[in-house]
Amino acid sequence: MASEADLKAAGEKYIPKDYDPALYKLRHSFAHVLAQAVVERFPQAKPTIGPPTEFGFYYDFDLDANPTDGDLEFIANRMRGIVKGKHPFRVREVSADEGRALFKDNPYKLDLIDGLTKGQDEYGNAAASAPTITVYTQDTFTDLCRGPHVEVTTDLDPKAFQITQVTGSYWRGDEKGARLKRFHATAWASADDLKAHLARVEEAARRDHRKLGRELELFANEPVFGSGFPMLLPKGATVRRLLEQFITDYERRAGYQHVYTPDVAKKELYRISGHWEHYKDGMFPPMDLAEGGQEWDELCLRPMCCPHHIQVYNAKPRSYRDLPVRIAELGKMYRYEKSGVVGGLSRVRCMTLNDAHLFVRPDQVKAEIAGVLALMKRAYADLGIGEYRFRLSKHDPADRVKYVDNPQMWASSIAVLREALQESGLPFFEADGEAAFYGPKIDVQVKDVMGREETLSTIQCDQHLPEQFKLEYKDADDTPKRPVMIHRGVISTMERMMSYLIELYAGAFPPWLAPVQVAVVPIADRHFEFVRKLGDDLLAKDYRVDVDLRDRRMQAKIAEAEDQKVPYMLVVGDKDLAAGTVSVRLRGKVDLGAKPVAEFLALLERVVTSRTLKLVP
């Protein structure tokens, strides 16, 4: 059998890539400490599994009791006592029979051991080989575990964790499996790190687009539509319309031709493209439209627009002089996301992508990618997105199932994307296993309040689909040549971008994008005529205005406009009526005082046309 040092070293390989090894080990160790404390509080509890998570860890137990606040306080205090006990984490290898004897009263551990002997991991997935069965012990607690852990409990800071909640779960995530109790916790290297994390959690809750979407009347999720199909309310629809107009105007000036293509196609189209083979689990089931004995081809809701834009390219013969051909669409797509991950606007089942496909000659690829990067940077600047980084997303050469098996194609496509980034002078990093199935891509990575990174924009170099569809253009010597296809989405889907911007701005949209730009509040009924005309004048200039003539106190109207994060509030009283002025208040409870109407209109025009984030330039 392997030595303890070898077993501990072997556990290191289970740390996921991009996860800080020190944090992973301390969180895994905290999970075992929690399990010991829970079993001491509830001797009937049966531990199952307890892995590290993004910001901490969880541990699932078969437990009939519902832990009270007092129970959780006991468990947290006991965890601190265990940590201070300076207990080493010891590991040893055991045979399957030894493991079964050790955990004879725990059916979940027995299930895990049976799986390990069959070459499965703890989640029941096939492993490369039958794993070694190991157990870790600290103090009086022994658990079936592969590691890794810290060396001793005092390597953990007793003030650097917090039990956050207890929820329900199922054994191995199967709704037909046993119902369990999941203890969630966050854990960090120091108390200061924990404090900073909790502050981020509080700020993220304040900015949560789902919460703000309800409060600001932007969107709603109605059960009758099903999960993942949000409904945009008038204010949300306004924001979306402005975003669509914003990006399509940019694209038109950059030489893109906009099209409308069907939301459905015959399944055969996706067989040719490879989406049916590589992506069918993420597609809605085909529609079999056999009717009255007439056989129909199966139709699919599209998961991507690229095969549709290929049909646009193929609509007429192309010459080398025609290229590049830039085809763009606000394309509606449908993806069957699992119900457990859909929510708000960020994960939906029907989405509208700011999509485009560029069909170019090989000598044009780098220049066109540079053009897309420049367009993306201009759009980001207008939207106030300042922090992002570029990732060159490559395939895993060993995975010939997930990725198209064409080494030469991958090498040349990766090289041209790398050179385009280098020549643009943009810093970037490279990552394996993040490519599309048909080619590598440049991903633009942004972070949310919690520091989680997600892809907002993408540029893909594709030599595979042009080959699949036998795309051609006539070269200068009249011979047929194959174009290269560039897939790009500058501002992602409208849904994802809206969710991102709601959280970026904490619901306080810049004036050019705000669903209501100006709220006009009369102090008394005698001011109604003046504010009605002012509202009409603003509307005639294409500003979005709300003239509040309701029978409510002025302060209540101003407070409501403030809660709705309207950028400008114009209050009109007797002095304003006499002088032809408006009392200007800014979102954030800033009072600019009385201003001539013309002066305010000039300010508003300057702010909106410049797309500044400031209310006063």
PDB file of C-alpha atoms in Angstrom, residues 209-457:
ATOM      1  CA  HIS A 209     -30.966  41.817 -11.229  1.00  0.00           C
ATOM      2  CA  ARG A 210     -33.824  39.526 -10.257  1.00  0.00           C
ATOM      3  CA  LYS A 211     -34.645  41.684  -7.221  1.00  0.00           C
ATOM      4  CA  LEU A 212     -34.160  44.946  -9.110  1.00  0.00           C
ATOM      5  CA  GLY A 213     -36.112  43.615 -12.076  1.00  0.00           C
ATOM      6  CA  ARG A 214     -39.163  43.290  -9.842  1.00  0.00           C
ATOM      7  CA  GLU A 215     -38.670  46.573  -7.983  1.00  0.00           C
ATOM      8  CA  LEU A 216     -38.032  48.618 -11.140  1.00  0.00           C
ATOM      9  CA  GLU A 217     -40.796  46.885 -13.113  1.00  0.00           C
ATOM     10  CA  LEU A 218     -38.411  45.654 -15.817  1.00  0.00           C
ATOM     11  CA  PHE A 219     -39.423  42.023 -16.181  1.00  0.00           C
ATOM     12  CA  ALA A 220     -41.449  39.261 -14.592  1.00  0.00           C
ATOM     13  CA  ASN A 221     -41.480  35.482 -14.637  1.00  0.00           C
ATOM     14  CA  GLU A 222     -44.969  34.065 -15.002  1.00  0.00           C
ATOM     15  CA  PRO A 223     -45.467  30.334 -14.263  1.00  0.00           C
ATOM     16  CA  VAL A 224     -47.881  30.035 -17.179  1.00  0.00           C
ATOM     17  CA  PHE A 225     -44.977  30.675 -19.581  1.00  0.00           C
ATOM     18  CA  GLY A 226     -42.731  28.064 -17.953  1.00  0.00           C
ATOM     19  CA  SER A 227     -39.253  28.352 -16.450  1.00  0.00           C
ATOM     20  CA  GLY A 228     -36.711  30.259 -18.481  1.00  0.00           C
ATOM     21  CA  PHE A 229     -39.197  32.379 -20.441  1.00  0.00           C
ATOM     22  CA  PRO A 230     -39.237  35.808 -18.775  1.00  0.00           C
ATOM     23  CA  MET A 231     -41.681  38.529 -19.804  1.00  0.00           C
ATOM     24  CA  LEU A 232     -40.312  42.031 -20.383  1.00  0.00           C
ATOM     25  CA  LEU A 233     -42.548  44.750 -18.967  1.00  0.00           C
ATOM     26  CA  PRO A 234     -42.785  48.176 -20.669  1.00  0.00           C
ATOM     27  CA  LYS A 235     -39.722  49.592 -18.906  1.00  0.00           C
ATOM     28  CA  GLY A 236     -37.638  46.494 -19.601  1.00  0.00           C
ATOM     29  CA  ALA A 237     -38.813  46.461 -23.208  1.00  0.00           C
ATOM     30  CA  THR A 238     -37.643  50.072 -23.520  1.00  0.00           C
ATOM     31  CA  VAL A 239     -34.155  49.188 -22.317  1.00  0.00           C
ATOM     32  CA  ARG A 240     -33.992  46.268 -24.728  1.00  0.00           C
ATOM     33  CA  ARG A 241     -35.185  48.387 -27.669  1.00  0.00           C
ATOM     34  CA  LEU A 242     -32.494  50.973 -26.895  1.00  0.00           C
ATOM     35  CA  LEU A 243     -29.795  48.290 -26.717  1.00  0.00           C
ATOM     36  CA  GLU A 244     -30.926  46.794 -30.016  1.00  0.00           C
ATOM     37  CA  GLN A 245     -30.935  50.168 -31.745  1.00  0.00           C
ATOM     38  CA  PHE A 246     -27.549  51.010 -30.202  1.00  0.00           C
ATOM     39  CA  ILE A 247     -25.762  47.914 -31.500  1.00  0.00           C
ATOM     40  CA  THR A 248     -27.482  47.686 -34.893  1.00  0.00           C
ATOM     41  CA  ASP A 249     -26.553  51.327 -35.618  1.00  0.00           C
ATOM     42  CA  TYR A 250     -22.931  50.522 -34.798  1.00  0.00           C
ATOM     43  CA  GLU A 251     -23.035  47.425 -36.997  1.00  0.00           C
ATOM     44  CA  ARG A 252     -24.655  49.236 -39.931  1.00  0.00           C
ATOM     45  CA  ARG A 253     -21.901  51.844 -39.877  1.00  0.00           C
ATOM     46  CA  ALA A 254     -19.325  49.018 -39.768  1.00  0.00           C
ATOM     47  CA  GLY A 255     -20.648  47.469 -42.973  1.00  0.00           C
ATOM     48  CA  TYR A 256     -22.922  44.752 -41.621  1.00  0.00           C
ATOM     49  CA  GLN A 257     -26.026  43.689 -43.535  1.00  0.00           C
ATOM     50  CA  HIS A 258     -28.959  42.849 -41.276  1.00  0.00           C
ATOM     51  CA  VAL A 259     -31.244  39.920 -42.005  1.00  0.00           C
ATOM     52  CA  TYR A 260     -34.188  38.028 -40.517  1.00  0.00           C
ATOM     53  CA  THR A 261     -34.027  34.251 -40.651  1.00  0.00           C
ATOM     54  CA  PRO A 262     -36.530  31.658 -39.346  1.00  0.00           C
ATOM     55  CA  ASP A 263     -36.508  30.478 -35.754  1.00  0.00           C
ATOM     56  CA  VAL A 264     -36.935  26.878 -36.951  1.00  0.00           C
ATOM     57  CA  ALA A 265     -35.335  24.607 -39.536  1.00  0.00           C
ATOM     58  CA  LYS A 266     -35.377  20.982 -40.566  1.00  0.00           C
ATOM     59  CA  LYS A 267     -33.294  18.730 -38.352  1.00  0.00           C
ATOM     60  CA  GLU A 268     -31.138  17.938 -41.358  1.00  0.00           C
ATOM     61  CA  LEU A 269     -29.680  21.454 -41.257  1.00  0.00           C
ATOM     62  CA  TYR A 270     -28.311  20.812 -37.761  1.00  0.00           C
ATOM     63  CA  ARG A 271     -27.056  17.373 -38.745  1.00  0.00           C
ATOM     64  CA  ILE A 272     -24.915  18.972 -41.446  1.00  0.00           C
ATOM     65  CA  SER A 273     -23.665  21.737 -39.126  1.00  0.00           C
ATOM     66  CA  GLY A 274     -22.871  19.235 -36.353  1.00  0.00           C
ATOM     67  CA  HIS A 275     -25.109  20.871 -33.766  1.00  0.00           C
ATOM     68  CA  TRP A 276     -27.366  17.811 -33.623  1.00  0.00           C
ATOM     69  CA  GLU A 277     -24.397  15.569 -32.871  1.00  0.00           C
ATOM     70  CA  HIS A 278     -22.611  17.884 -30.461  1.00  0.00           C
ATOM     71  CA  TYR A 279     -25.414  19.961 -28.975  1.00  0.00           C
ATOM     72  CA  LYS A 280     -28.676  18.018 -29.133  1.00  0.00           C
ATOM     73  CA  ASP A 281     -28.894  17.676 -25.331  1.00  0.00           C
ATOM     74  CA  GLY A 282     -29.168  21.458 -25.225  1.00  0.00           C
ATOM     75  CA  MET A 283     -31.865  21.609 -27.923  1.00  0.00           C
ATOM     76  CA  PHE A 284     -35.618  21.347 -27.600  1.00  0.00           C
ATOM     77  CA  PRO A 285     -37.076  18.092 -28.971  1.00  0.00           C
ATOM     78  CA  PRO A 286     -37.876  18.158 -32.708  1.00  0.00           C
ATOM     79  CA  MET A 287     -41.459  18.825 -33.759  1.00  0.00           C
ATOM     80  CA  ASP A 288     -42.999  15.959 -35.714  1.00  0.00           C
ATOM     81  CA  LEU A 289     -45.633  17.666 -37.845  1.00  0.00           C
ATOM     82  CA  ALA A 290     -47.112  14.653 -39.644  1.00  0.00           C
ATOM     83  CA  GLU A 291     -50.644  15.716 -40.545  1.00  0.00           C
ATOM     84  CA  GLY A 292     -53.454  13.938 -42.407  1.00  0.00           C
ATOM     85  CA  GLY A 293     -51.168  11.188 -43.580  1.00  0.00           C
ATOM     86  CA  GLN A 294     -48.715  13.735 -45.011  1.00  0.00           C
ATOM     87  CA  GLU A 295     -45.149  13.108 -43.817  1.00  0.00           C
ATOM     88  CA  TRP A 296     -43.340  16.215 -42.707  1.00  0.00           C
ATOM     89  CA  ASP A 297     -39.687  16.622 -41.945  1.00  0.00           C
ATOM     90  CA  GLU A 298     -38.948  17.118 -38.269  1.00  0.00           C
ATOM     91  CA  LEU A 299     -38.492  20.791 -37.416  1.00  0.00           C
ATOM     92  CA  CYS A 300     -36.182  22.071 -34.675  1.00  0.00           C
ATOM     93  CA  LEU A 301     -36.126  25.326 -32.763  1.00  0.00           C
ATOM     94  CA  ARG A 302     -32.704  26.713 -33.547  1.00  0.00           C
ATOM     95  CA  PRO A 303     -30.039  26.684 -30.840  1.00  0.00           C
ATOM     96  CA  MET A 304     -27.687  28.813 -32.978  1.00  0.00           C
ATOM     97  CA  CYS A 305     -28.036  31.173 -35.938  1.00  0.00           C
ATOM     98  CA  CYS A 306     -24.874  30.180 -37.809  1.00  0.00           C
ATOM     99  CA  PRO A 307     -26.440  27.490 -40.055  1.00  0.00           C
ATOM    100  CA  HIS A 308     -29.159  30.000 -40.984  1.00  0.00           C
ATOM    101  CA  HIS A 309     -26.686  32.720 -41.929  1.00  0.00           C
ATOM    102  CA  ILE A 310     -24.861  30.203 -44.078  1.00  0.00           C
ATOM    103  CA  GLN A 311     -28.057  29.969 -46.131  1.00  0.00           C
ATOM    104  CA  VAL A 312     -27.952  33.744 -46.586  1.00  0.00           C
ATOM    105  CA  TYR A 313     -24.382  33.516 -47.862  1.00  0.00           C
ATOM    106  CA  ASN A 314     -25.395  30.704 -50.191  1.00  0.00           C
ATOM    107  CA  ALA A 315     -28.355  32.651 -51.594  1.00  0.00           C
ATOM    108  CA  LYS A 316     -26.242  33.809 -54.528  1.00  0.00           C
ATOM    109  CA  PRO A 317     -22.793  33.146 -56.060  1.00  0.00           C
ATOM    110  CA  ARG A 318     -19.927  35.028 -54.420  1.00  0.00           C
ATOM    111  CA  SER A 319     -16.754  36.479 -55.883  1.00  0.00           C
ATOM    112  CA  TYR A 320     -13.521  37.244 -54.070  1.00  0.00           C
ATOM    113  CA  ARG A 321     -14.427  40.904 -54.660  1.00  0.00           C
ATOM    114  CA  ASP A 322     -17.614  40.459 -52.575  1.00  0.00           C
ATOM    115  CA  LEU A 323     -15.753  39.367 -49.479  1.00  0.00           C
ATOM    116  CA  PRO A 324     -15.887  40.108 -46.622  1.00  0.00           C
ATOM    117  CA  VAL A 325     -19.641  39.514 -46.334  1.00  0.00           C
ATOM    118  CA  ARG A 326     -20.851  40.619 -42.901  1.00  0.00           C
ATOM    119  CA  ILE A 327     -24.291  39.239 -42.004  1.00  0.00           C
ATOM    120  CA  ALA A 328     -25.915  40.315 -38.737  1.00  0.00           C
ATOM    121  CA  GLU A 329     -29.166  39.560 -36.956  1.00  0.00           C
ATOM    122  CA  LEU A 330     -30.777  39.969 -33.593  1.00  0.00           C
ATOM    123  CA  GLY A 331     -31.420  36.257 -33.751  1.00  0.00           C
ATOM    124  CA  LYS A 332     -33.854  34.490 -31.472  1.00  0.00           C
ATOM    125  CA  MET A 333     -32.529  31.117 -30.264  1.00  0.00           C
ATOM    126  CA  TYR A 334     -33.868  28.344 -28.039  1.00  0.00           C
ATOM    127  CA  ARG A 335     -31.817  26.207 -25.672  1.00  0.00           C
ATOM    128  CA  TYR A 336     -33.151  23.616 -23.278  1.00  0.00           C
ATOM    129  CA  GLU A 337     -31.358  24.708 -20.124  1.00  0.00           C
ATOM    130  CA  LYS A 338     -32.017  22.505 -17.102  1.00  0.00           C
ATOM    131  CA  SER A 339     -34.721  23.889 -14.832  1.00  0.00           C
ATOM    132  CA  GLY A 340     -32.327  24.079 -11.888  1.00  0.00           C
ATOM    133  CA  VAL A 341     -30.083  26.658 -13.580  1.00  0.00           C
ATOM    134  CA  VAL A 342     -32.573  28.980 -15.302  1.00  0.00           C
ATOM    135  CA  GLY A 343     -33.461  32.200 -13.545  1.00  0.00           C
ATOM    136  CA  GLY A 344     -34.019  35.898 -14.123  1.00  0.00           C
ATOM    137  CA  LEU A 345     -32.599  37.120 -17.420  1.00  0.00           C
ATOM    138  CA  SER A 346     -29.109  35.628 -17.160  1.00  0.00           C
ATOM    139  CA  ARG A 347     -30.095  31.997 -17.812  1.00  0.00           C
ATOM    140  CA  VAL A 348     -33.099  31.650 -20.084  1.00  0.00           C
ATOM    141  CA  ARG A 349     -34.436  29.162 -22.615  1.00  0.00           C
ATOM    142  CA  CYS A 350     -35.348  31.692 -25.280  1.00  0.00           C
ATOM    143  CA  MET A 351     -32.770  34.380 -26.006  1.00  0.00           C
ATOM    144  CA  THR A 352     -31.987  36.986 -28.644  1.00  0.00           C
ATOM    145  CA  LEU A 353     -28.331  37.104 -29.620  1.00  0.00           C
ATOM    146  CA  ASN A 354     -26.535  40.087 -31.064  1.00  0.00           C
ATOM    147  CA  ASP A 355     -25.255  37.673 -33.682  1.00  0.00           C
ATOM    148  CA  ALA A 356     -23.168  38.098 -36.806  1.00  0.00           C
ATOM    149  CA  HIS A 357     -21.180  35.927 -39.180  1.00  0.00           C
ATOM    150  CA  LEU A 358     -18.426  37.211 -41.390  1.00  0.00           C
ATOM    151  CA  PHE A 359     -17.472  35.241 -44.500  1.00  0.00           C
ATOM    152  CA  VAL A 360     -13.945  36.221 -45.418  1.00  0.00           C
ATOM    153  CA  ARG A 361     -10.956  35.249 -47.509  1.00  0.00           C
ATOM    154  CA  PRO A 362      -8.074  33.699 -45.552  1.00  0.00           C
ATOM    155  CA  ASP A 363      -6.003  36.860 -46.056  1.00  0.00           C
ATOM    156  CA  GLN A 364      -8.773  38.965 -44.479  1.00  0.00           C
ATOM    157  CA  VAL A 365      -9.238  37.034 -41.231  1.00  0.00           C
ATOM    158  CA  LYS A 366      -6.926  39.009 -38.965  1.00  0.00           C
ATOM    159  CA  ALA A 367      -8.125  42.399 -40.209  1.00  0.00           C
ATOM    160  CA  GLU A 368     -11.762  41.441 -39.699  1.00  0.00           C
ATOM    161  CA  ILE A 369     -11.089  40.145 -36.196  1.00  0.00           C
ATOM    162  CA  ALA A 370      -9.322  43.417 -35.409  1.00  0.00           C
ATOM    163  CA  GLY A 371     -12.422  45.239 -36.653  1.00  0.00           C
ATOM    164  CA  VAL A 372     -14.674  43.190 -34.384  1.00  0.00           C
ATOM    165  CA  LEU A 373     -12.400  43.871 -31.406  1.00  0.00           C
ATOM    166  CA  ALA A 374     -12.506  47.600 -32.120  1.00  0.00           C
ATOM    167  CA  LEU A 375     -16.307  47.529 -32.412  1.00  0.00           C
ATOM    168  CA  MET A 376     -16.574  45.633 -29.138  1.00  0.00           C
ATOM    169  CA  LYS A 377     -14.314  48.097 -27.321  1.00  0.00           C
ATOM    170  CA  ARG A 378     -16.381  51.082 -28.551  1.00  0.00           C
ATOM    171  CA  ALA A 379     -19.615  49.415 -27.470  1.00  0.00           C
ATOM    172  CA  TYR A 380     -18.191  48.541 -24.067  1.00  0.00           C
ATOM    173  CA  ALA A 381     -17.013  52.121 -23.545  1.00  0.00           C
ATOM    174  CA  ASP A 382     -20.514  53.479 -24.251  1.00  0.00           C
ATOM    175  CA  LEU A 383     -22.057  50.919 -21.907  1.00  0.00           C
ATOM    176  CA  GLY A 384     -19.629  51.748 -19.106  1.00  0.00           C
ATOM    177  CA  ILE A 385     -18.006  48.303 -19.095  1.00  0.00           C
ATOM    178  CA  GLY A 386     -14.423  49.034 -18.147  1.00  0.00           C
ATOM    179  CA  GLU A 387     -13.020  45.879 -16.569  1.00  0.00           C
ATOM    180  CA  TYR A 388     -12.617  42.837 -18.794  1.00  0.00           C
ATOM    181  CA  ARG A 389      -9.939  40.565 -20.134  1.00  0.00           C
ATOM    182  CA  PHE A 390      -9.450  38.405 -23.208  1.00  0.00           C
ATOM    183  CA  ARG A 391      -9.220  34.629 -23.238  1.00  0.00           C
ATOM    184  CA  LEU A 392      -8.008  32.577 -26.173  1.00  0.00           C
ATOM    185  CA  SER A 393     -10.213  29.522 -25.782  1.00  0.00           C
ATOM    186  CA  LYS A 394      -8.728  26.369 -27.297  1.00  0.00           C
ATOM    187  CA  HIS A 395      -9.837  22.767 -27.575  1.00  0.00           C
ATOM    188  CA  ASP A 396      -8.583  19.704 -25.721  1.00  0.00           C
ATOM    189  CA  PRO A 397      -6.624  17.774 -28.383  1.00  0.00           C
ATOM    190  CA  ALA A 398      -7.228  14.497 -26.528  1.00  0.00           C
ATOM    191  CA  ASP A 399     -11.021  14.903 -26.705  1.00  0.00           C
ATOM    192  CA  ARG A 400     -12.071  13.824 -30.180  1.00  0.00           C
ATOM    193  CA  VAL A 401     -15.711  13.402 -29.200  1.00  0.00           C
ATOM    194  CA  LYS A 402     -16.470  16.923 -27.965  1.00  0.00           C
ATOM    195  CA  TYR A 403     -14.329  18.601 -30.628  1.00  0.00           C
ATOM    196  CA  VAL A 404     -14.059  18.145 -34.400  1.00  0.00           C
ATOM    197  CA  ASP A 405     -11.117  15.856 -35.170  1.00  0.00           C
ATOM    198  CA  ASN A 406      -8.981  18.003 -37.483  1.00  0.00           C
ATOM    199  CA  PRO A 407      -5.610  18.886 -35.917  1.00  0.00           C
ATOM    200  CA  GLN A 408      -4.443  20.989 -38.859  1.00  0.00           C
ATOM    201  CA  MET A 409      -7.597  23.089 -38.794  1.00  0.00           C
ATOM    202  CA  TRP A 410      -7.301  23.672 -35.052  1.00  0.00           C
ATOM    203  CA  ALA A 411      -3.648  24.657 -35.288  1.00  0.00           C
ATOM    204  CA  SER A 412      -4.176  27.213 -38.056  1.00  0.00           C
ATOM    205  CA  SER A 413      -7.316  28.724 -36.479  1.00  0.00           C
ATOM    206  CA  ILE A 414      -5.670  29.060 -33.056  1.00  0.00           C
ATOM    207  CA  ALA A 415      -2.613  30.648 -34.661  1.00  0.00           C
ATOM    208  CA  VAL A 416      -4.631  33.308 -36.514  1.00  0.00           C
ATOM    209  CA  LEU A 417      -6.616  34.262 -33.379  1.00  0.00           C
ATOM    210  CA  ARG A 418      -3.425  34.464 -31.338  1.00  0.00           C
ATOM    211  CA  GLU A 419      -1.773  36.667 -33.964  1.00  0.00           C
ATOM    212  CA  ALA A 420      -4.840  38.932 -34.161  1.00  0.00           C
ATOM    213  CA  LEU A 421      -4.730  39.476 -30.402  1.00  0.00           C
ATOM    214  CA  GLN A 422      -0.985  40.069 -30.426  1.00  0.00           C
ATOM    215  CA  GLU A 423      -1.187  42.559 -33.293  1.00  0.00           C
ATOM    216  CA  SER A 424      -4.038  44.396 -31.575  1.00  0.00           C
ATOM    217  CA  GLY A 425      -1.781  44.869 -28.549  1.00  0.00           C
ATOM    218  CA  LEU A 426      -4.360  43.354 -26.208  1.00  0.00           C
ATOM    219  CA  PRO A 427      -3.230  41.300 -23.201  1.00  0.00           C
ATOM    220  CA  PHE A 428      -4.777  37.843 -23.133  1.00  0.00           C
ATOM    221  CA  PHE A 429      -4.451  34.413 -21.567  1.00  0.00           C
ATOM    222  CA  GLU A 430      -5.026  30.973 -23.057  1.00  0.00           C
ATOM    223  CA  ALA A 431      -7.273  28.171 -21.810  1.00  0.00           C
ATOM    224  CA  ASP A 432      -7.712  24.616 -23.045  1.00  0.00           C
ATOM    225  CA  GLY A 433     -11.128  22.968 -23.235  1.00  0.00           C
ATOM    226  CA  GLU A 434     -13.115  26.205 -23.680  1.00  0.00           C
ATOM    227  CA  ALA A 435     -13.487  26.240 -27.476  1.00  0.00           C
ATOM    228  CA  ALA A 436     -16.651  25.678 -29.516  1.00  0.00           C
ATOM    229  CA  PHE A 437     -16.877  22.189 -31.000  1.00  0.00           C
ATOM    230  CA  TYR A 438     -15.980  23.528 -34.460  1.00  0.00           C
ATOM    231  CA  GLY A 439     -13.223  26.021 -33.660  1.00  0.00           C
ATOM    232  CA  PRO A 440     -11.290  28.188 -31.177  1.00  0.00           C
ATOM    233  CA  LYS A 441     -12.496  31.583 -30.023  1.00  0.00           C
ATOM    234  CA  ILE A 442     -11.620  34.796 -28.289  1.00  0.00           C
ATOM    235  CA  ASP A 443     -13.812  35.232 -25.231  1.00  0.00           C
ATOM    236  CA  VAL A 444     -14.231  38.545 -23.446  1.00  0.00           C
ATOM    237  CA  GLN A 445     -14.388  37.795 -19.732  1.00  0.00           C
ATOM    238  CA  VAL A 446     -16.074  40.091 -17.212  1.00  0.00           C
ATOM    239  CA  LYS A 447     -16.547  39.744 -13.458  1.00  0.00           C
ATOM    240  CA  ASP A 448     -19.624  40.220 -11.344  1.00  0.00           C
ATOM    241  CA  VAL A 449     -19.715  41.732  -7.857  1.00  0.00           C
ATOM    242  CA  MET A 450     -18.719  38.373  -6.354  1.00  0.00           C
ATOM    243  CA  GLY A 451     -15.667  38.164  -8.579  1.00  0.00           C
ATOM    244  CA  ARG A 452     -17.156  35.354 -10.680  1.00  0.00           C
ATOM    245  CA  GLU A 453     -16.038  35.471 -14.277  1.00  0.00           C
ATOM    246  CA  GLU A 454     -18.366  34.963 -17.232  1.00  0.00           C
ATOM    247  CA  THR A 455     -18.121  35.340 -20.997  1.00  0.00           C
ATOM    248  CA  LEU A 456     -19.913  38.401 -22.322  1.00  0.00           C
ATOM    249  CA  SER A 457     -18.659  38.565 -25.918  1.00  0.00           C
TER     250      SER A 457
END
